[in-house]
Amino acid sequence: EPEVTQTPSHQVTQMGQEVILRCVPISNHLYFYWYRQILGQKVEFLVSFYNNEISEKSEIFDDQFSVERPDGSNFTLKIRSTKLEDSAMYFCASSRDGYEQYFGPGTRLTVT
Amino acid sequence: AQKITQTQPGMFVQEKEAVTLDCTYDTSDQSYGLFWYKQPSSGEMIFLIYQGSYDEQNATEGRYSLNFQKARKSANLVISASQLGDSAMYFCAMREGGGDMRFGAGTRLTVKP
């Protein structure tokens, strides 16, 4: 069964550094999403992406964040100048029709 | 204001029994979708079940069913014949129209042998 994959599974970075989190959505899906989950808290929406552009973004998704679909398969989340409070699990999700979303296994980001 | 409310931070159920996890939502949209996800201790988010606001029948997927009461704005998840592997966090989520998905705070379910 096709699934969303994410790399790396765990990323440790120093405060102020840039990180790129990578996702490979399910191949025939058209809608892509990033969420984050701070440890012990609920999942929070960051951004949705459709037709090569951002369709929705939350108040969390400020200028520090950007997303890109550099080729036909990858979907990336870039965090510039990371802060301690960016430490969280970051989930990528994809959807064929914008309804059911299938999540990847997540990337745990630790900012030290 | 909270869009999705899960009032049970933790629930216990005996193996093989059924359990209901509560979820209420707040929206003024006519078109919305309701979702349940399972998050085991390993951390991944597993899609369980979806209910559209216009669906007249309650959604079912194997042992999972969604008790959708539109007038009460509730979308409770029912798990029948609980198994030890059902122990996890369960998140209710809602997507309004074409907007983003909002999650509840989650309910931690523990299945006792």
Coordinates of C-alpha atoms in Angstrom, one line a residue:
Chain A
E1 CA 0.0 0.0 0.0
P2 CA 1.5 3.4 -0.9
E3 CA 2.5 5.6 1.9
V4 CA 3.9 9.0 2.7
T5 CA 7.6 9.0 3.6
Q6 CA 9.6 11.5 5.5
T7 CA 13.3 12.1 6.0
P8 CA 15.1 12.3 8.2
S9 CA 13.3 10.6 11.1
H10 CA 15.2 12.7 13.6
Q11 CA 17.1 16.0 13.0
V12 CA 19.2 17.8 15.6
T13 CA 20.2 21.3 14.8
Q14 CA 21.6 24.3 16.6
M15 CA 19.6 27.4 17.2
G16 CA 19.9 29.8 14.3
Q17 CA 20.6 27.1 11.7
E18 CA 18.4 26.3 8.7
V19 CA 16.8 22.9 8.3
I20 CA 15.0 21.3 5.5
L21 CA 12.5 18.5 6.2
R22 CA 11.7 16.3 3.3
C23 CA 8.5 14.4 2.4
V24 CA 7.6 12.2 -0.5
P25 CA 3.8 12.2 -0.8
I26 CA 1.7 9.4 -2.2
S27 CA 2.3 9.5 -5.9
N28 CA -1.2 10.3 -7.3
H29 CA -2.0 12.8 -4.5
L30 CA -2.5 16.4 -5.4
Y31 CA -2.8 18.1 -2.0
F32 CA 0.1 18.4 0.4
Y33 CA 0.3 19.6 4.0
W34 CA 2.7 20.2 6.9
Y35 CA 1.7 19.9 10.5
R36 CA 3.7 20.1 13.7
Q37 CA 3.2 18.6 17.1
I38 CA 5.0 19.9 20.1
L39 CA 5.7 17.1 22.5
G40 CA 2.6 16.2 24.5
Q41 CA 0.4 18.7 22.6
K42 CA -2.1 18.5 19.8
V43 CA -1.3 18.5 16.1
E44 CA -1.2 22.0 14.6
F45 CA -1.7 22.9 11.0
L46 CA 1.1 24.8 9.3
V47 CA 0.4 25.0 5.6
S48 CA -1.4 23.4 2.7
F49 CA -0.1 23.3 -0.9
Y50 CA -2.0 22.6 -4.1
N51 CA -1.2 23.2 -7.8
N52 CA 2.3 24.4 -7.0
E53 CA 1.3 27.1 -4.6
I54 CA 0.3 27.6 -1.0
S55 CA -3.5 27.4 -0.6
E56 CA -3.8 27.9 3.2
K57 CA -1.4 28.7 6.0
S58 CA -1.8 29.2 9.7
E59 CA -0.5 32.0 11.9
I60 CA 2.4 29.7 12.9
F61 CA 3.6 29.7 9.3
D62 CA 5.5 33.0 9.3
D63 CA 8.4 34.2 7.2
Q64 CA 10.7 31.7 9.0
F65 CA 9.0 28.9 7.1
S66 CA 8.8 28.1 3.4
V67 CA 7.6 25.1 1.4
E68 CA 8.7 23.9 -2.0
R69 CA 7.9 21.1 -4.4
P70 CA 11.3 21.0 -6.2
D71 CA 10.4 18.1 -8.4
G72 CA 7.5 15.7 -9.1
S73 CA 7.9 13.7 -6.0
N74 CA 9.4 15.7 -3.1
F75 CA 7.7 18.3 -0.9
T76 CA 9.9 20.1 1.5
L77 CA 9.6 22.4 4.6
K78 CA 12.4 24.8 5.2
I79 CA 12.8 26.5 8.6
R80 CA 15.2 29.4 8.5
S81 CA 17.1 30.4 11.7
T82 CA 15.6 27.8 13.9
K83 CA 14.5 28.6 17.5
L84 CA 14.3 26.4 20.5
E85 CA 10.5 26.5 20.3
D86 CA 10.6 25.0 16.8
S87 CA 11.5 21.7 18.5
A88 CA 8.6 19.4 17.6
M89 CA 7.5 16.5 15.5
Y90 CA 6.8 17.7 11.9
F91 CA 4.3 15.7 9.9
C92 CA 3.8 15.8 6.2
A93 CA 0.4 14.6 4.8
S94 CA -1.0 14.2 1.4
S95 CA -4.5 13.8 -0.1
R96 CA -5.8 12.8 -3.4
D97 CA -9.0 14.9 -3.2
G98 CA -8.4 17.3 -0.4
Y99 CA -10.5 15.2 2.1
E100 CA -8.8 12.2 3.6
Q101 CA -5.3 13.0 4.5
Y102 CA -2.6 10.4 5.0
F103 CA 0.2 11.3 7.3
G104 CA 3.9 10.4 7.1
P105 CA 5.8 9.0 10.1
G106 CA 7.0 12.4 11.0
T107 CA 10.4 14.1 11.5
R108 CA 11.4 14.8 15.1
L109 CA 13.2 18.2 15.1
T110 CA 15.3 19.0 18.1
V111 CA 16.8 22.5 18.3
T112 CA 19.6 22.9 20.8
Chain B
A1 CA -12.5 29.6 20.5
Q2 CA -11.9 25.8 20.3
K3 CA -13.1 24.3 17.1
I4 CA -12.7 20.7 18.2
T5 CA -13.3 19.6 21.8
Q6 CA -12.3 16.2 23.2
T7 CA -13.3 16.2 26.8
Q8 CA -11.7 12.9 27.8
P9 CA -8.0 13.3 28.3
G10 CA -7.8 9.6 29.2
M11 CA -10.0 6.5 28.8
F12 CA -9.7 2.9 29.9
V13 CA -11.5 0.0 28.4
Q14 CA -11.3 -3.8 29.0
E15 CA -10.1 -5.8 26.1
K16 CA -12.9 -7.0 23.8
E17 CA -15.3 -4.4 25.0
A18 CA -16.5 -1.4 23.0
V19 CA -15.5 2.2 23.8
T20 CA -16.7 5.6 22.7
L21 CA -14.4 8.5 22.4
D22 CA -16.2 11.9 22.5
C23 CA -15.7 14.7 20.0
T24 CA -17.7 17.9 19.6
Y25 CA -17.1 20.6 17.1
D26 CA -18.0 24.2 16.4
T27 CA -18.6 25.5 12.9
S28 CA -21.0 27.7 11.0
D29 CA -20.1 26.1 7.7
Q30 CA -22.5 23.8 6.0
S31 CA -19.8 21.8 4.3
Y32 CA -17.2 20.3 6.5
G33 CA -15.4 17.0 7.1
L34 CA -14.7 15.2 10.4
F35 CA -11.8 12.8 10.9
W36 CA -10.3 10.5 13.5
Y37 CA -6.6 9.7 13.7
K38 CA -4.8 7.3 15.9
Q39 CA -1.3 8.1 17.2
P40 CA 0.5 5.1 18.8
S41 CA 3.5 5.6 21.1
S42 CA 5.7 5.4 18.0
G43 CA 4.3 8.8 17.0
E44 CA 2.9 8.3 13.5
M45 CA -0.6 9.6 12.7
I46 CA -2.9 6.9 11.3
F47 CA -6.0 7.9 9.5
L48 CA -9.0 5.9 10.8
I49 CA -12.3 7.3 9.5
Y50 CA -13.9 10.2 7.7
Q51 CA -17.4 11.7 7.9
G52 CA -18.7 14.3 5.5
S53 CA -21.2 16.8 6.8
Y54 CA -23.6 15.8 4.0
D55 CA -23.3 12.1 4.6
E56 CA -26.5 10.7 5.9
Q57 CA -25.1 7.4 7.0
N58 CA -22.6 7.1 9.9
A59 CA -19.2 6.2 8.6
T60 CA -17.8 2.7 9.4
E61 CA -14.4 1.2 8.8
G62 CA -14.0 -2.3 10.2
R63 CA -14.1 -2.0 14.0
Y64 CA -14.4 1.8 13.9
S65 CA -17.6 3.7 13.5
L66 CA -18.4 7.3 13.8
N67 CA -21.5 8.3 15.7
F68 CA -22.4 11.5 13.8
Q69 CA -25.0 13.7 15.4
K70 CA -25.1 16.8 13.3
A71 CA -27.6 18.8 15.4
R72 CA -25.6 18.2 18.5
K73 CA -22.3 18.8 16.6
S74 CA -20.8 15.7 17.8
A75 CA -18.7 13.0 16.0
N76 CA -17.9 10.4 18.5
L77 CA -15.6 7.5 17.6
V78 CA -16.8 4.0 18.6
I79 CA -14.3 1.2 18.7
S80 CA -15.8 -2.2 19.0
A81 CA -14.1 -5.3 20.4
S82 CA -11.1 -3.4 21.7
Q83 CA -7.7 -4.9 21.3
L84 CA -4.5 -4.3 23.2
G85 CA -3.1 -2.7 20.0
D86 CA -5.8 0.0 20.2
S87 CA -3.9 1.6 23.1
A88 CA -2.9 5.0 21.7
M89 CA -3.8 8.7 21.5
Y90 CA -6.9 9.4 19.4
F91 CA -7.4 12.8 17.7
C92 CA -10.6 14.1 16.3
A93 CA -10.2 16.7 13.5
M94 CA -12.4 18.9 11.4
R95 CA -11.9 20.5 8.0
E96 CA -14.2 23.3 7.1
G97 CA -15.0 23.8 3.4
G98 CA -11.6 24.0 1.7
G99 CA -9.8 25.2 4.8
D100 CA -7.2 23.7 7.0
M101 CA -7.7 20.8 9.4
R102 CA -8.0 21.5 13.1
F103 CA -7.3 18.9 15.7
G104 CA -8.6 18.3 19.1
A105 CA -6.4 17.9 22.1
G106 CA -6.7 14.1 21.9
T107 CA -7.8 11.2 24.1
R108 CA -5.4 8.6 25.4
L109 CA -7.0 5.2 25.3
T110 CA -5.6 2.4 27.3
V111 CA -6.9 -1.1 26.7
K112 CA -6.6 -3.4 29.7
P113 CA -6.1 -7.1 29.3

